[in-house]
Amino acid sequence: MLAYIIRRVVQSVLVMLAVALVAFALFRYVGDPIYAMVGQETSLEDRAALRDALGLNDPFVVQFIRFVGNAVQGEFGISYRLQQPVMELILSRLPATLELALVSGVVAFVFGVAAGVYTALRRRGAISTAIMTVSLIGVSLPTFLIGVLLIWLFAVELQWLPSFGRGETVVLPWGWETGFLTPSGQMSLILPAITLGLYQMTLIMRLVRAEMLEVLRTDYIKFARARGLSNRAVHFGHALKNTMVPVITITGLQLGSIIAFAIITETVFQWPGVGALFINSVRAVDVPVMSAYLVLIALIFVIINLIVDLLYYAVDPRLRIERGGVRH
Amino acid sequence: MTTPLLSVRDLVVEFPSRRGTLRALDGVSFDIAPGEVLGMVGESGAGKSITGAAIIGLIEPPGRIAGGEVWLDGTRIDTLAPEAMRRVRGKRIGMVFQDPLTSLNPLYTIARQLTETIRTHLDLSEKDARLRAVALLDRVGIPAAARRIDDYPHHFSGGMRQRVVIALALAAEPELVIADEPTTALDVSVQAQIIDLLKEICAERGAAVMLITHDMGVIAETADRVAVLYAGRMAELGPVRDVILHAHHPYTRGLMGSIPTLDHAADRLVQIPGAMPRLDAIPQGCAFNPRCTQAIARCRVERPALRPVAPNHAAACWLADDAEPAHG
């Protein structure tokens, strides 16, 4: 068990180093940062001095090690555009994105699993057919279009929900700015959360359905029925747990992409999260923010992957080999 | 014979398909007395497993019982409501499946699967159910049952798993055990042990057994009576000794010819020419007529009914009386 965890952690560190290399390379290949930082009338000598002061003339390896060392301490430099420490910027925007991702992730998972189980158990029902048809729309419509349609329907036509922003927010004692506690914050969350979660929900639903149908055909389900166990025990005790093994993996990875691809939803709804920050930074070639964002998203993916692997381990006893494998 | 425990009358099972309705079972009738072992033989696809599934009420839709009756100890069970039938399964009819490697849910311990089954049918506390489970495991020959009970299925070998499956099937003291090819997936070396265990444990509890197999050798050693199925129809039914020594149906004789013996060193085993017809192409008259070496004109036109050829012995063959005179 311990060896397994250590191995996974080492792998994660290697992945993070590779991502750091890409993030670092951004500085060197996405334009000259000096060019973006100084005015037109700065002399060549001043530019050279600045270059020197920023350590841009040092060998590649030295610069990279310095970059990694700083990154580990959460130090990604100063934003070119906003002249604020990058980490501070990101941390101030992160709660908005995480709250949005959390809500849409939970909604996608709960409704996805419920609808998947339902459509698997009532394969031929009218409601199942309806759900499957609607889910096709969820899979095939692009996120921004769903967002725009929702805004048009619920914000413009019906005027039930706000069309942009986070509404009023409350700053919690440890600096976390939350929209959960105010009515306008909650109202503002609904449309973006649906937009962001719809695709994941249909994906999870289709996956759960397919897996569940597969599991329901297995011998141990037949045997469970032959032993007279109730439908409830067979479906939710035996079948669902076996269904969840692959679903956990996909859901975990999807949670990562919800955070990463919040960019589009945040843009459509002008949601003040890291995704919007990233898009604005790209426009301004604000390289420190871009590279920090890249590293942050990679870190989230790696951590989620690690958690998923450990969950796998908890759910499936066959992976726990510490007891000596097959005994006779 | 005393009042039968199980009585199957003119059972018809149909599967609707694109090319019309397929009859998997066509007018099968037989009885099983309390404590009796009935062997059911036939080639793959003859309808052996379907018969078992029909009795226990687990025919996979769209398949359905299209006619006939199934009586268990004076109660008609094929028309029971699903919930009432569920209480019959496991409690009054136990079932053992072919492949012990896939019959157990891999994510739950043996203890959990046993106590769950016991508590579904018997009003016992978790603790008492566990004690009973340990006793059962001990009885089916799992060494150190009290300790092994908390292991997962993958900790056991195939033979041990089939012992666990038998314990599960017998957990609520059923009056009838349907064993569907219980040894086919096992090593030859453990097949005999499992059959002996099944027979012994059912005998000591007074449970009748319906032993489905394509192995005439197993039937010869284990069963009291034998039913021979061909293309979903009963070909011959009678006491094991009579059927083996004085088979009246040419198909049964063919089956007997396929048993290797050590007495007379035959170079080749006798085999029946041709293959069993597909369910959508069952010939007119006797289903066996295209493969039968003794077929007469009548066999190709008119279907023979199962009729007595000797005391307790019946065969569905026009030639039954002439081909082999009924013995004393």
XYZ file of C-alpha atoms in Angstrom:
656
model
C 0.000 0.000 0.000
C 2.687 2.476 1.067
C 4.918 1.507 -1.846
C 1.988 2.031 -4.184
C 1.338 5.524 -2.821
C 5.007 6.469 -2.973
C 5.232 5.254 -6.559
C 2.193 7.283 -7.540
C 3.527 10.397 -5.784
C 6.881 10.104 -7.557
C 5.067 9.780 -10.887
C 3.041 12.864 -10.042
C 6.165 14.866 -9.273
C 7.670 13.888 -12.634
C 4.514 14.978 -14.420
C 4.595 18.306 -12.587
C 8.244 18.851 -13.601
C 7.360 18.243 -17.235
C 4.518 20.727 -17.025
C 6.803 23.220 -15.298
C 9.178 22.902 -18.238
C 6.396 23.796 -20.670
C 5.244 26.644 -18.441
C 8.789 27.898 -18.230
C 9.254 27.632 -21.964
C 6.317 30.004 -22.383
C 8.521 32.807 -21.063
C 11.087 32.204 -23.748
C 8.876 31.653 -26.734
C 5.800 33.783 -26.255
C 7.392 37.085 -27.112
C 10.029 39.013 -25.235
C 8.795 39.869 -21.758
C 11.060 42.941 -21.583
C 9.313 44.268 -24.640
C 5.990 44.029 -22.901
C 7.205 45.516 -19.631
C 8.923 48.703 -20.746
C 7.756 51.753 -22.609
C 8.772 52.658 -26.130
C 11.286 55.283 -25.048
C 13.333 52.983 -22.797
C 16.909 52.884 -23.972
C 18.662 49.724 -25.053
C 21.015 49.962 -22.036
C 18.096 50.116 -19.616
C 16.514 47.143 -21.352
C 19.760 45.156 -21.024
C 20.019 46.120 -17.346
C 16.455 44.993 -16.720
C 17.105 41.758 -18.572
C 20.103 41.188 -16.352
C 18.236 42.083 -13.176
C 15.477 39.589 -14.045
C 18.098 36.897 -14.610
C 17.082 36.395 -18.206
C 20.692 36.111 -19.335
C 21.489 33.150 -17.102
C 21.872 29.660 -18.626
C 18.642 27.808 -19.390
C 19.106 25.210 -16.652
C 19.770 27.811 -13.977
C 16.696 29.728 -14.986
C 14.574 26.617 -14.984
C 15.748 25.560 -11.531
C 15.064 29.048 -10.258
C 11.589 28.890 -11.836
C 10.796 25.563 -10.204
C 12.183 26.714 -6.869
C 9.994 29.796 -6.961
C 6.976 27.875 -8.176
C 7.230 25.450 -5.275
C 7.011 28.441 -2.936
C 4.038 29.746 -4.882
C 6.137 32.494 -6.419
C 5.279 33.103 -10.074
C 6.414 36.698 -10.356
C 4.487 39.865 -11.038
C 1.696 40.111 -13.582
C 2.830 42.291 -16.502
C -0.680 43.584 -16.983
C -1.928 44.192 -13.472
C 1.408 44.712 -11.688
C 0.330 42.456 -8.822
C 1.929 39.224 -7.605
C 0.549 36.435 -9.793
C -0.167 34.125 -6.887
C -2.197 36.797 -5.125
C -4.198 37.390 -8.295
C -4.932 33.733 -8.810
C -5.802 33.079 -5.196
C -8.254 35.975 -5.195
C -9.967 34.538 -8.294
C -9.749 30.872 -7.340
C -12.754 30.736 -4.950
C -15.099 31.855 -7.728
C -13.897 29.102 -10.054
C -13.776 26.412 -7.383
C -17.285 27.183 -6.157
C -18.592 27.077 -9.710
C -16.727 23.850 -10.461
C -17.818 22.255 -7.192
C -21.495 22.998 -7.741
C -21.510 21.867 -11.357
C -19.404 18.820 -10.495
C -21.767 17.739 -7.727
C -24.830 18.438 -9.869
C -23.313 16.547 -12.803
C -22.354 13.573 -10.630
C -25.609 13.290 -8.685
C -27.917 13.757 -11.654
C -25.617 11.856 -13.992
C -25.492 8.773 -11.757
C -29.200 8.944 -10.942
C -30.232 9.305 -14.585
C -27.728 6.649 -15.665
C -29.048 4.129 -13.154
C -32.631 4.965 -14.006
C -32.163 4.587 -17.757
C -30.278 1.322 -17.245
C -32.986 -0.203 -15.049
C -35.930 1.076 -17.112
C -34.308 0.551 -20.452
C -37.458 0.625 -22.529
C -39.475 3.228 -20.590
C -40.714 6.434 -22.177
C -38.886 8.572 -19.607
C -35.617 6.744 -20.318
C -35.988 7.382 -24.028
C -36.666 11.054 -23.323
C -33.611 11.333 -21.061
C -31.401 9.631 -23.629
C -32.612 11.976 -26.367
C -32.053 15.093 -24.286
C -28.617 13.802 -23.289
C -27.649 13.701 -26.949
C -28.209 17.447 -27.041
C -26.058 17.843 -23.954
C -23.224 15.922 -25.561
C -23.386 17.584 -28.949
C -24.111 21.258 -28.236
C -21.015 23.366 -27.556
C -20.790 24.872 -24.077
C -20.907 28.498 -25.154
C -24.085 27.904 -27.142
C -25.779 26.247 -24.163
C -24.712 29.198 -22.016
C -26.049 31.742 -24.491
C -29.317 29.829 -24.894
C -29.787 29.633 -21.125
C -29.107 33.351 -20.770
C -31.578 34.099 -23.538
C -34.294 31.935 -21.986
C -33.902 32.492 -18.242
C -32.307 35.923 -18.085
C -33.704 37.763 -21.102
C -37.089 36.210 -21.782
C -38.208 34.992 -18.363
C -35.969 37.311 -16.339
C -35.734 34.769 -13.522
C -31.989 34.635 -13.154
C -29.116 37.069 -13.588
C -27.169 36.787 -16.819
C -23.679 37.610 -15.604
C -21.360 38.017 -12.617
C -21.354 36.389 -9.200
C -23.885 38.568 -7.425
C -23.076 39.696 -3.891
C -20.286 37.861 -2.183
C -19.230 37.488 1.430
C -15.605 37.274 2.486
C -15.074 34.471 4.962
C -12.554 34.903 7.827
C -9.746 33.086 6.009
C -10.045 35.316 2.947
C -12.275 33.052 0.898
C -14.779 35.087 -1.067
C -17.964 33.040 -1.289
C -21.177 33.502 -3.249
C -22.938 30.653 -1.450
C -24.288 32.771 1.385
C -26.231 35.483 -0.397
C -29.456 34.983 -2.385
C -28.058 36.873 -5.371
C -24.875 34.800 -5.186
C -26.882 31.592 -5.251
C -29.094 32.816 -8.087
C -26.062 33.833 -10.111
C -24.547 30.390 -9.693
C -27.412 28.454 -11.267
C -27.005 29.220 -14.967
C -23.191 28.954 -15.141
C -23.247 25.742 -13.088
C -25.765 24.141 -15.452
C -23.813 25.310 -18.475
C -20.546 23.977 -17.145
C -21.982 20.732 -15.779
C -24.352 19.692 -18.554
C -21.772 18.051 -20.751
C -20.172 16.229 -17.808
C -23.586 15.168 -16.580
C -24.558 13.570 -19.870
C -21.151 11.965 -20.109
C -21.422 10.477 -16.608
C -24.991 9.418 -17.286
C -24.104 7.584 -20.467
C -21.127 5.964 -18.831
C -23.115 4.835 -15.780
C -25.846 3.496 -18.029
C -23.456 1.517 -20.208
C -21.525 0.145 -17.221
C -24.687 -0.694 -15.323
C -26.150 -2.594 -18.277
C -22.870 -4.462 -18.529
C -22.834 -5.319 -14.821
C -26.499 -6.377 -14.833
C -25.588 -9.065 -17.349
C -22.890 -10.590 -15.176
C -23.184 -13.944 -13.453
C -22.924 -12.557 -9.961
C -25.998 -10.405 -10.549
C -27.881 -13.461 -11.838
C -26.695 -15.383 -8.807
C -27.722 -12.538 -6.497
C -31.207 -12.663 -8.015
C -31.288 -16.448 -7.785
C -30.603 -16.108 -4.062
C -33.774 -14.062 -3.774
C -32.147 -10.785 -2.812
C -34.461 -7.805 -3.213
C -34.226 -5.722 -6.372
C -33.001 -2.878 -4.230
C -30.117 -4.955 -2.858
C -29.276 -6.316 -6.299
C -29.382 -2.976 -8.099
C -27.949 -0.643 -5.515
C -25.895 -3.007 -3.362
C -24.341 -5.286 -5.938
C -24.685 -3.659 -9.354
C -24.083 -0.005 -8.537
C -20.910 -0.594 -6.570
C -19.389 -2.523 -9.450
C -20.526 0.185 -11.817
C -18.767 2.854 -9.780
C -15.232 1.542 -10.289
C -14.791 2.944 -13.817
C -17.177 5.814 -13.140
C -14.940 7.119 -10.348
C -12.020 7.448 -12.741
C -13.935 9.318 -15.380
C -15.670 11.549 -12.847
C -12.368 12.420 -11.229
C -10.829 13.359 -14.549
C -13.969 15.272 -15.452
C -13.670 17.309 -12.261
C -10.254 18.381 -13.482
C -11.634 19.381 -16.850
C -14.535 21.218 -15.235
C -11.986 23.456 -13.529
C -9.809 23.723 -16.616
C -12.617 24.336 -19.100
C -14.459 26.741 -16.872
C -12.729 29.266 -19.132
C -15.547 29.231 -21.697
C -18.367 29.363 -19.166
C -16.620 32.083 -17.220
C -16.243 34.117 -20.393
C -19.893 33.709 -21.399
C -21.171 34.637 -17.928
C -18.410 37.122 -17.090
C -17.696 35.008 -14.043
C -14.779 36.540 -12.147
C -12.777 33.318 -11.848
C -9.313 32.156 -12.908
C -10.575 31.130 -16.338
C -11.597 34.695 -17.152
C -8.305 35.891 -15.685
C -6.460 33.501 -17.986
C -8.291 34.649 -21.110
C -7.591 38.291 -20.316
C -3.955 37.423 -19.655
C -3.644 35.677 -22.998
C -4.937 38.782 -24.743
C -2.303 40.891 -22.991
C 0.471 38.282 -23.389
C 0.730 38.291 -19.580
C 3.132 35.338 -19.508
C 3.572 34.929 -15.708
C -0.181 34.532 -15.223
C -0.415 32.132 -18.159
C 2.363 29.903 -16.927
C 1.101 29.971 -13.343
C -2.355 29.011 -14.582
C -0.880 26.156 -16.576
C 1.004 24.851 -13.540
C -2.033 25.264 -11.298
C -4.367 23.336 -13.624
C -1.771 20.592 -14.021
C -1.428 20.415 -10.245
C -5.188 20.067 -9.837
C -5.273 17.291 -12.445
C -2.393 15.453 -10.821
C -3.898 15.687 -7.333
C -7.290 14.514 -8.566
C -5.664 11.629 -10.405
C -3.849 10.647 -7.251
C -7.065 10.728 -5.237
C -8.837 8.682 -7.920
C -6.130 6.038 -7.803
C -6.442 5.794 -4.046
C -10.241 5.618 -4.267
C -9.920 2.778 -6.747
C -7.879 1.029 -4.189
C -10.508 1.587 -1.527
C -13.383 0.371 -3.726
C -11.825 -2.657 -5.372
C -10.397 -5.226 -2.958
C -8.689 -7.069 -5.822
C -6.112 -4.292 -5.958
C -5.189 -4.759 -2.321
C -2.447 -7.270 -2.768
C -0.864 -6.891 0.645
C -2.518 -10.074 1.858
C -0.553 -12.233 -0.504
C -2.776 -12.534 -3.577
C -4.679 -15.701 -4.391
C -4.661 -18.240 -1.597
C -5.619 -21.826 -2.087
C -43.766 -42.112 -6.271
C -44.912 -39.803 -3.463
C -46.375 -36.366 -4.163
C -43.826 -34.530 -6.253
C -41.951 -31.594 -4.793
C -41.646 -29.945 -8.163
C -44.003 -30.578 -11.006
C -43.443 -29.087 -14.446
C -46.301 -29.450 -16.922
C -46.100 -28.753 -20.668
C -43.662 -25.915 -20.158
C -43.209 -23.678 -23.213
C -40.600 -20.910 -23.244
C -40.445 -18.515 -26.157
C -38.023 -15.829 -27.276
C -39.423 -13.304 -29.692
C -36.852 -12.433 -32.340
C -36.732 -10.525 -35.583
C -37.351 -13.693 -37.559
C -40.322 -14.842 -35.580
C -40.758 -16.417 -32.205
C -38.231 -19.035 -31.164
C -39.382 -21.887 -28.979
C -36.567 -22.719 -26.598
C -38.720 -25.161 -24.658
C -41.661 -26.939 -26.200
C -43.987 -28.868 -23.940
C -41.562 -30.137 -21.316
C -43.078 -32.074 -18.405
C -41.399 -33.800 -15.470
C -41.611 -34.219 -11.711
C -39.025 -34.198 -8.966
C -39.791 -36.044 -5.755
C -38.640 -34.690 -2.377
C -34.981 -35.526 -1.865
C -34.601 -36.921 -5.353
C -31.716 -36.139 -7.705
C -32.923 -35.578 -11.245
C -30.241 -35.345 -13.883
C -30.974 -33.257 -16.938
C -28.822 -33.911 -19.983
C -28.647 -32.715 -23.534
C -26.378 -30.889 -25.932
C -25.692 -27.179 -25.635
C -28.837 -25.317 -26.575
C -31.158 -28.219 -25.846
C -32.956 -26.115 -23.242
C -31.452 -27.469 -20.018
C -30.491 -24.123 -18.545
C -33.676 -22.473 -19.810
C -35.657 -25.084 -17.903
C -33.766 -24.187 -14.723
C -34.225 -20.461 -15.324
C -37.944 -20.953 -16.023
C -38.471 -22.848 -12.775
C -36.758 -20.214 -10.684
C -38.437 -17.399 -12.616
C -35.323 -15.797 -14.055
C -35.756 -16.033 -17.796
C -34.092 -13.015 -19.335
C -36.569 -10.779 -21.115
C -37.716 -10.704 -23.868
C -37.898 -14.468 -23.250
C -41.056 -15.592 -21.474
C -42.992 -18.612 -20.307
C -45.601 -18.935 -23.029
C -47.425 -21.950 -21.699
C -47.523 -24.699 -19.131
C -47.345 -24.729 -15.375
C -44.736 -25.054 -12.661
C -45.868 -26.331 -9.276
C -43.762 -26.364 -6.150
C -45.152 -28.496 -3.349
C -48.757 -27.849 -4.352
C -48.354 -24.141 -5.133
C -48.256 -22.853 -8.654
C -45.149 -20.672 -8.892
C -44.875 -19.632 -12.537
C -47.724 -17.157 -12.096
C -46.584 -15.699 -8.765
C -46.133 -11.932 -8.496
C -42.455 -10.885 -8.786
C -42.146 -10.093 -5.084
C -43.667 -13.439 -4.039
C -41.420 -15.264 -6.510
C -38.404 -13.454 -5.102
C -39.179 -14.963 -1.707
C -39.267 -18.422 -3.278
C -35.817 -17.937 -4.808
C -33.052 -18.738 -2.389
C -35.547 -19.714 0.330
C -37.286 -22.669 -1.341
C -35.279 -23.122 -4.532
C -31.525 -22.584 -4.442
C -29.409 -22.314 -7.535
C -25.768 -23.066 -8.305
C -24.315 -21.664 -11.504
C -21.660 -22.929 -13.835
C -18.765 -20.580 -13.293
C -17.724 -20.032 -9.681
C -15.172 -17.434 -10.795
C -17.915 -15.077 -11.913
C -20.780 -16.103 -9.615
C -19.540 -14.097 -6.646
C -19.512 -10.332 -6.437
C -15.804 -9.420 -6.436
C -16.276 -6.308 -4.307
C -17.859 -7.919 -1.258
C -16.451 -10.332 1.279
C -17.814 -13.862 1.488
C -19.227 -12.931 4.903
C -21.204 -10.033 3.505
C -22.659 -12.102 0.647
C -23.589 -14.971 2.950
C -25.123 -12.938 5.764
C -27.007 -10.819 3.256
C -28.575 -13.935 1.759
C -29.321 -15.494 5.132
C -30.888 -12.333 6.512
C -33.009 -11.861 3.385
C -34.770 -15.134 4.074
C -34.427 -15.828 7.781
C -35.179 -13.582 10.695
C -31.719 -13.584 12.256
C -29.504 -10.936 13.781
C -26.298 -9.968 12.009
C -24.356 -11.943 14.602
C -26.450 -15.104 14.325
C -26.397 -14.889 10.554
C -22.616 -14.751 10.700
C -22.447 -17.781 12.965
C -24.676 -19.635 10.567
C -22.522 -18.517 7.649
C -19.373 -19.810 9.333
C -21.077 -23.142 10.044
C -22.146 -23.393 6.404
C -18.668 -22.640 5.114
C -17.297 -25.201 7.489
C -19.819 -27.733 6.233
C -18.930 -27.183 2.565
C -15.297 -27.822 3.429
C -13.662 -24.407 3.615
C -10.727 -24.833 6.000
C -10.492 -22.266 8.824
C -13.934 -20.986 7.881
C -14.129 -18.523 10.779
C -11.087 -16.723 9.444
C -11.598 -17.174 5.703
C -15.126 -15.800 5.851
C -13.799 -12.241 5.784
C -11.818 -12.856 2.615
C -12.868 -11.656 -0.800
C -13.771 -14.080 -3.606
C -10.446 -13.543 -5.370
C -8.657 -15.011 -2.373
C -10.184 -18.408 -3.153
C -9.410 -20.946 -5.878
C -12.077 -22.086 -8.330
C -13.022 -25.228 -6.431
C -13.189 -23.330 -3.126
C -15.324 -20.657 -4.738
C -17.771 -23.280 -5.969
C -17.981 -24.544 -2.385
C -18.819 -20.995 -1.317
C -21.454 -20.815 -4.081
C -22.987 -24.052 -2.793
C -23.016 -22.617 0.723
C -24.798 -19.540 -0.635
C -27.351 -21.617 -2.535
C -28.104 -23.655 0.586
C -27.991 -20.731 3.016
C -31.738 -20.676 3.631
C -32.316 -24.451 3.533
C -34.120 -24.694 0.182
C -36.158 -27.815 -0.651
C -34.832 -27.877 -4.196
C -31.398 -27.013 -5.564
C -30.978 -26.391 -9.262
C -27.337 -26.962 -10.161
C -26.629 -25.664 -13.658
C -23.429 -27.341 -14.868
C -21.836 -26.902 -11.437
C -18.540 -28.515 -12.407
C -18.062 -27.625 -16.058
C -15.739 -24.715 -15.299
C -13.670 -26.611 -12.740
C -10.526 -28.688 -12.926
C -11.249 -32.343 -13.541
C -9.552 -33.157 -10.248
C -12.047 -31.177 -8.182
C -15.174 -31.944 -10.227
C -15.868 -35.202 -8.414
C -15.351 -33.554 -5.013
C -17.856 -30.819 -5.778
C -20.458 -33.246 -7.119
C -20.017 -35.465 -4.061
C -20.301 -32.479 -1.750
C -23.436 -31.251 -3.476
C -25.068 -34.651 -3.346
C -24.071 -35.301 0.251
C -25.109 -31.939 1.628
C -28.445 -31.999 -0.182
C -29.107 -35.549 1.019
C -28.426 -34.606 4.626
C -30.815 -31.649 4.387
C -33.419 -33.559 2.402
C -33.174 -31.177 -0.519
C -33.981 -32.416 -4.007
C -31.504 -31.638 -6.761
C -32.015 -30.858 -10.404
C -28.581 -31.471 -11.853
C -28.109 -29.909 -15.262
C -25.097 -31.235 -17.148
C -23.968 -32.544 -20.486
C -21.813 -35.139 -18.747
C -23.559 -38.521 -18.785
C -20.878 -39.885 -16.481
C -21.819 -37.452 -13.735
C -25.491 -38.304 -14.187
C -24.797 -42.029 -14.036
C -23.005 -41.680 -10.709
C -25.198 -39.086 -9.098
C -28.771 -39.008 -10.309
C -31.772 -41.130 -9.361
C -33.594 -40.341 -12.556
C -32.547 -38.696 -15.777
C -34.311 -36.442 -18.257
C -32.899 -36.187 -21.769
C -33.674 -32.989 -23.639
C -33.320 -32.476 -27.357
C -34.108 -29.214 -29.171
C -36.293 -27.999 -26.320
C -38.307 -31.211 -26.115
C -38.161 -34.094 -23.689
C -36.723 -37.114 -25.510
C -36.581 -39.592 -22.678
C -37.254 -39.664 -18.961
C -36.673 -42.495 -16.551
C -34.619 -44.082 -13.775
C -30.900 -43.673 -14.461
C -30.165 -47.375 -14.654
C -32.997 -48.085 -17.086
C -32.143 -45.167 -19.325
C -28.481 -46.082 -19.459
C -28.953 -49.782 -19.950
C -32.145 -49.737 -22.018
C -32.388 -46.422 -23.750
C -35.480 -46.249 -25.927
C -34.781 -43.058 -27.799
C -32.109 -43.257 -30.529
C -30.762 -39.913 -29.335
C -30.256 -41.236 -25.800
C -28.501 -44.269 -27.213
C -26.270 -41.889 -29.145
C -25.468 -40.014 -25.953
C -24.613 -43.274 -24.171
C -22.304 -44.187 -27.025
C -20.339 -41.037 -26.375
C -19.297 -42.122 -22.866
C -15.792 -43.551 -22.872
C -15.458 -46.814 -20.952
C -12.420 -48.739 -19.910
C -13.991 -52.176 -20.314
C -14.010 -52.587 -24.046
C -11.269 -50.659 -25.694
C -13.077 -48.827 -28.441
C -10.783 -47.036 -30.829
C -13.244 -44.280 -31.403
C -16.195 -43.057 -29.429
C -19.485 -43.337 -31.219
C -20.719 -39.949 -32.239
C -24.092 -38.784 -33.431
C -23.807 -37.483 -37.000
C -24.912 -33.911 -37.661
C -25.801 -31.180 -35.187
C -28.850 -30.187 -33.223
C -31.150 -28.005 -35.364
C -31.262 -24.266 -34.722
C -34.347 -23.129 -32.881
C -35.674 -21.372 -35.977
C -35.264 -24.475 -38.118
C -36.665 -27.379 -36.117
C -37.780 -30.013 -38.613
C -41.332 -31.183 -38.878
C -42.213 -34.326 -36.989
C -39.608 -35.598 -34.542
C -36.902 -32.961 -34.020
C -34.237 -35.661 -34.140
C -35.325 -37.280 -37.435
C -32.635 -35.811 -39.758
C -29.902 -37.302 -37.563
C -31.668 -40.523 -36.704
C -30.438 -43.667 -38.418
C -33.721 -45.464 -37.805
C -36.148 -42.759 -38.871
C -39.276 -43.917 -40.667
C -41.703 -41.879 -42.776
C -43.917 -41.116 -39.802
C -41.001 -39.482 -37.911
C -40.738 -36.814 -40.583
C -44.395 -35.855 -40.415
C -45.764 -36.399 -36.966
C -44.230 -35.398 -33.671
C -44.054 -38.292 -31.200
C -45.416 -37.638 -27.715
C -43.632 -38.771 -24.568
C -45.211 -42.113 -23.724
C -44.503 -44.853 -21.212
C -42.196 -47.580 -22.442
C -41.563 -49.292 -19.096
C -42.496 -48.624 -15.471
C -41.562 -44.982 -14.647
C -39.804 -44.771 -17.977
C -41.019 -42.734 -20.939
C -39.626 -41.905 -24.358
C -40.749 -39.740 -27.254
C -40.056 -42.018 -30.190
C -42.369 -43.768 -32.615
C -40.108 -46.770 -32.595
C -39.680 -46.944 -28.855
C -41.621 -50.148 -28.345
C -40.335 -51.945 -31.382
C -36.718 -50.880 -31.215
C -36.095 -52.099 -27.691
C -38.702 -54.254 -26.048
C -39.681 -53.054 -22.604
C -37.730 -55.027 -20.107
C -39.153 -56.706 -17.034
